[in-house]
XYZ file of C-alpha atoms in Angstrom:
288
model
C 7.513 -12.926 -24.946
C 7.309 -12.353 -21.282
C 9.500 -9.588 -19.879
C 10.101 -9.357 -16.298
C 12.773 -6.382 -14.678
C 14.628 -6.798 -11.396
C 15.064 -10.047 -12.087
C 17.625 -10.400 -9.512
C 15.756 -8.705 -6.700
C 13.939 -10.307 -3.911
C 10.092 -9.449 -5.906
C 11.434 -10.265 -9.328
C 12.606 -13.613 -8.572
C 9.591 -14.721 -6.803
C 7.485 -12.974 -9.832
C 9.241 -15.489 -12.076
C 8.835 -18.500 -9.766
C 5.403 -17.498 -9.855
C 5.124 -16.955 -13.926
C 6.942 -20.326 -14.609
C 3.910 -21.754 -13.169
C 1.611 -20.271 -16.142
C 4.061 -19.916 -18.586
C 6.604 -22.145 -20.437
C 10.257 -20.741 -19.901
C 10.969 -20.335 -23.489
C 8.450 -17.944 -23.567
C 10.050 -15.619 -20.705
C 12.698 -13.142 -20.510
C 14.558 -10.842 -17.852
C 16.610 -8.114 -17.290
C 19.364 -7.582 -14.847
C 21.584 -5.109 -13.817
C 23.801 -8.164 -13.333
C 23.006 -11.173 -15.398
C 25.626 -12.941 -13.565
C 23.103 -12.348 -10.057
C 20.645 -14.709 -11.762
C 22.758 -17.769 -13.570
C 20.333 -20.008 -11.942
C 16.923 -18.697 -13.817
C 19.072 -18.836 -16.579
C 19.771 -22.519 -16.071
C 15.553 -22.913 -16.037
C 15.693 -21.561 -19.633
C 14.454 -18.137 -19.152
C 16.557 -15.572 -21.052
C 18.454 -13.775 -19.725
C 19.792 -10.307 -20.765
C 21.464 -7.803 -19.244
C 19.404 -4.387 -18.895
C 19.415 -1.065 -16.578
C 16.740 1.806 -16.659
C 19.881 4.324 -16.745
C 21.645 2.356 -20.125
C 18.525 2.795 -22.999
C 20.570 0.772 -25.164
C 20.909 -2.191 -22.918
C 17.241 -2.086 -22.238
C 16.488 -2.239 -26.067
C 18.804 -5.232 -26.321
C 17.103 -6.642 -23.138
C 13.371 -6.385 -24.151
C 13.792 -7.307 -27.914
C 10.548 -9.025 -28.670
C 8.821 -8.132 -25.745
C 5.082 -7.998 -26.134
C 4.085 -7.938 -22.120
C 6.711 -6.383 -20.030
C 6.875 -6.073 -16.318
C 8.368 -3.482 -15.060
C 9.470 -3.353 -11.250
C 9.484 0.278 -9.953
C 12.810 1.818 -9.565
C 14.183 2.221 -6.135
C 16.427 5.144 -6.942
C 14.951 7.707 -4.735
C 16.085 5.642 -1.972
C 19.485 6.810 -2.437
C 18.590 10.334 -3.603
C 18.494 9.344 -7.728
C 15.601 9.944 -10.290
C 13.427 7.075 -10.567
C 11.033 9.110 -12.625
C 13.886 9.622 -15.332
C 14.488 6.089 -15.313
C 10.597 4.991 -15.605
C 10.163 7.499 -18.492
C 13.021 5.842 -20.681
C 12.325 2.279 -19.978
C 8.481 3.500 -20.886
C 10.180 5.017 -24.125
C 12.072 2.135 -25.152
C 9.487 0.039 -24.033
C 6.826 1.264 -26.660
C 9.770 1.187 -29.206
C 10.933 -2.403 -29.261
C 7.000 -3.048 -29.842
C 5.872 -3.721 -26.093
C 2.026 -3.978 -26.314
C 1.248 -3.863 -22.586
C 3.536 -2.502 -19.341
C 2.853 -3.959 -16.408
C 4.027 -1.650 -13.480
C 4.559 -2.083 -9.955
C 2.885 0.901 -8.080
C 1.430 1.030 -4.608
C -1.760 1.837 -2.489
C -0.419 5.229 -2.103
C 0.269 6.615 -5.670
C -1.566 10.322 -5.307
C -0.590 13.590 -6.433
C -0.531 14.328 -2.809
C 0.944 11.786 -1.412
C 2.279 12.229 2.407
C 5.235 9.279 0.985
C 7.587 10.420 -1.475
C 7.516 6.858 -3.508
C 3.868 7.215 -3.464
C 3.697 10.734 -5.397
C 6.814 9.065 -8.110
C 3.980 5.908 -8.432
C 1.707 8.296 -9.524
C 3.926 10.508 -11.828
C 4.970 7.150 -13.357
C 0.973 6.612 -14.032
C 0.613 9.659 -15.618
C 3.872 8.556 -17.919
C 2.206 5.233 -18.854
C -1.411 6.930 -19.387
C 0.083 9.144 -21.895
C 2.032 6.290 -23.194
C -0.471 5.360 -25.908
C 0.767 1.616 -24.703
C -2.142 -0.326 -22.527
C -1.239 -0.513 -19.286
C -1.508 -1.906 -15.418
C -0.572 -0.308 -12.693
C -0.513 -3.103 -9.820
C -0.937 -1.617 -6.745
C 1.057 -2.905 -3.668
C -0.175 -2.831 -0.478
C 2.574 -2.357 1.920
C 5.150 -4.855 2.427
C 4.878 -7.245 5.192
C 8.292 -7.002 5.144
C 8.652 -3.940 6.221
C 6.626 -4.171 9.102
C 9.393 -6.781 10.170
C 12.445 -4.665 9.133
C 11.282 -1.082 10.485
C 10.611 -2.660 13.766
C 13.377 -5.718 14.015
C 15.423 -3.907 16.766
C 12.167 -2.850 18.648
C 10.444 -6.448 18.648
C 13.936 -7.112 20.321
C 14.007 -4.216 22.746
C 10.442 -4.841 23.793
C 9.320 -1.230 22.496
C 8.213 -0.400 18.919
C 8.722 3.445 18.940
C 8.525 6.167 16.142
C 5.652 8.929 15.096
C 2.172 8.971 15.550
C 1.052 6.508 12.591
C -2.359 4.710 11.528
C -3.499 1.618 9.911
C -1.655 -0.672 7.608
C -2.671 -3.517 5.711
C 0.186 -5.708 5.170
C 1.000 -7.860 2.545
C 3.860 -10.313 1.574
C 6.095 -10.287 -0.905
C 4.672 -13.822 -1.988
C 1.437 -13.051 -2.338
C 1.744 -9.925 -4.283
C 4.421 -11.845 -6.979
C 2.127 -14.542 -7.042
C -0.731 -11.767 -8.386
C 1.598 -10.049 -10.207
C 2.812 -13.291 -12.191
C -1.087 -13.772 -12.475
C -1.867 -10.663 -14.178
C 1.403 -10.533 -16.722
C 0.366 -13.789 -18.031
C -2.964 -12.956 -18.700
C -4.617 -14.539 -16.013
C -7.268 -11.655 -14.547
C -6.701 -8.625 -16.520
C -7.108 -4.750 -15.440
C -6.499 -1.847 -17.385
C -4.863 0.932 -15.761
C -4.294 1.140 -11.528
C -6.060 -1.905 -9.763
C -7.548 -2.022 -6.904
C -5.523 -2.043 -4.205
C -3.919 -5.240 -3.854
C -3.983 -5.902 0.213
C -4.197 -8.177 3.460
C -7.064 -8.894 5.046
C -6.486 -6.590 8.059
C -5.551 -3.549 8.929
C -3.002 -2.641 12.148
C -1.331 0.089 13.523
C 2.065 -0.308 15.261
C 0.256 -0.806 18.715
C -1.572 -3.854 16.948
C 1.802 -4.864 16.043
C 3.130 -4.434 19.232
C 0.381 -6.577 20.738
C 0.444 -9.435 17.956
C 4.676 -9.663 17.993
C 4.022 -9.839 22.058
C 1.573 -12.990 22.083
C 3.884 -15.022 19.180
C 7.179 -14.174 20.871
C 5.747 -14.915 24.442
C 6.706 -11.316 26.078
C 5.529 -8.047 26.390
C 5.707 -5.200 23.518
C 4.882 -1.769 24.183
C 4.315 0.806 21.783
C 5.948 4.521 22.320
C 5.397 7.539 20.381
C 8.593 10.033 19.782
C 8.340 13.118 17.915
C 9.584 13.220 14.094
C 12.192 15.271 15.292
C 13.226 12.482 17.769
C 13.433 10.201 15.130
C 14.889 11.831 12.339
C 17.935 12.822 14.679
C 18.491 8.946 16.131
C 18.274 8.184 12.044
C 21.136 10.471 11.413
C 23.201 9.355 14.393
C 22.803 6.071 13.109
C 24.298 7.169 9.806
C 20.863 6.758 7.534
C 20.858 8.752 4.187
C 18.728 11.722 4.163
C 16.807 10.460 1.308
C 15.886 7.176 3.257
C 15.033 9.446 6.232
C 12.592 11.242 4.724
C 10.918 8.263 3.079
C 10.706 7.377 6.689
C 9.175 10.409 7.781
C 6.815 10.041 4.718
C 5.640 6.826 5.691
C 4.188 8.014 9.371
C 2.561 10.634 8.153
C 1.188 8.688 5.308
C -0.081 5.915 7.964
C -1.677 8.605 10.065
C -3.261 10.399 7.419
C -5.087 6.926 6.422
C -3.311 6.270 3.146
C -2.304 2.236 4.101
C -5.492 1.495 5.641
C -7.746 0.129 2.950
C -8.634 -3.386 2.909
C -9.410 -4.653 -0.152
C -10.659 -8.156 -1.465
C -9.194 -8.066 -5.333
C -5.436 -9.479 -4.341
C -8.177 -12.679 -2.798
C -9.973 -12.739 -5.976
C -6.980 -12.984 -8.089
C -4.851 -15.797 -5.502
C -8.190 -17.685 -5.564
C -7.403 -17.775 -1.802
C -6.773 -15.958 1.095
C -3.827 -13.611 1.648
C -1.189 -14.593 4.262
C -2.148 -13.066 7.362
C 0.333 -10.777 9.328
C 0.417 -12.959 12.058
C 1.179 -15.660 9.872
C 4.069 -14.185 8.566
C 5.694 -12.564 11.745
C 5.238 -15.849 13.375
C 7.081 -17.196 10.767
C 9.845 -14.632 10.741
C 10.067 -13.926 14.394
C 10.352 -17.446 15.586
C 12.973 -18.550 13.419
């Protein structure tokens, strides 16, 4: 059986839209947090079982039978939890109920040294699953496309994208990535350990973005560089967590120090097509 986490999260569910396309629904299974989040994947004859990385129990119950499991990375260190405690038990219980591959969603970041926090838990996580003794896949992300849009949603408004000094990014949507990772669960390409990283096409900074948002929306973006300082105390004004802030921070100084900028052509190979372009997807998000 096919085991996909998060099921209820924006990834998850288009990982299973994605998966339903290679494999029949009897043959797939997810875990929520709240099974009653996802009644309509249930209704497509997926099963559907409740399961949290904090509750090992539920997990076990969750991923009986599970001989590929996918398991979206914990966003606990968003709100100042352990997502490294959490990845180690579902690893454990994952190589208990019989798992014979994990599937894990990382990101073009994962180092030892990482300048952004998430990136140094990727690769603690990878060190979990390569002492494991379970095969295993880290897929790694390339930054969210998403993101782009929601760090920068009230300064596409405004006219004025500000923040840190920062460097190249090469975006990539949420539907491209589930799409790949759907491909790669079900057997489609296979890679052991990290891939490649899985990418756009391009690389921009925020004064690319800037530019780009200006031509779709029909008006002129500027890009301003503030201090981290600056920032950090407009975040906390604003009444933004400290862990969230320093994710924040983390992400700049990952961007400047180069850590977003590779381009890579695997995440093509595997789609059989093109990635969505970042113009593509801002003009569909900023226009509507």
């Amino acid at each position: 059986m096919f085991i996909v986490t998060g099921a209820s999260g924006k990834l998850g569910r288009k990982i299973i839209e994605n998966l339903l396309i290679h494999v029949p629904a009897a043959n797939i299974g997810v875990s929520a947090r709240d099974p009653s989040k996802v009644v309509d994947i249930s209704a497509r004859g997926v099963r559907v079982r409740q399961g949290d990385y904090n509750d090992a129990e539920s997990l076990r119950h969750a991923w009986a039978g599970a001989k590929n499991l996918l398991m979206i990375s914990s966003n606990a260190a968003a709100t100042g939890g352990n997502p490294l405690k959490q990845h180690a038990t579902a690893i454990r219980i994952a190589r208990e109920v019989g798992v014979e591959r994990i599937f894990y969603t990382s990101q073009v970041s994962s180092a030892e040294a990482s300048h952004f926090p998430p990136g140094r838990d990727h690769a603690a996580t990878e060190k979990l699953l390569a002492e494991s003794g379970l095969a295993w896949t880290s897929i790694r992300h390339g930054f969210y496309a998403e993101s782009a849009l929601m760090l920068n949603a009230r300064g596409f408004g405004a006219g004025t994208l500000e923040g840190p000094e920062d460097g190249k990014v090469a975006w990539v949507s949420h539907d491209d990535l589930a799409a790949a990772d759907a491909a790669l669960l079900a057997g489609i390409e296979v890679i052991d350990g990290p891939t490649p990283p899985l990418t756009g096409s391009e690389a921009l900074d925020l004064a690319d973005l800037a530019e780009l948002a200006g031509d779709i929306m029909g008006k002129a973006i500027s890009r301003r560089i503030v201090s981290e300082d600056i920032m950090e105390a407009k975040a906390r004004a604003a009444g933004v967590p400290e862990a969230s802030i320093a994710v924040m921070v983390g992400y700049y100084r990952a961007a400047h120090a180069g850590e977003f900028e590779v381009v890579d052509p695997t995440l093509a190979n595997i789609l059989k097509r093109d990635p969505e372009t970042i113009r593509t997807f801002l003009t569909s998000k900023l226009l509507n």
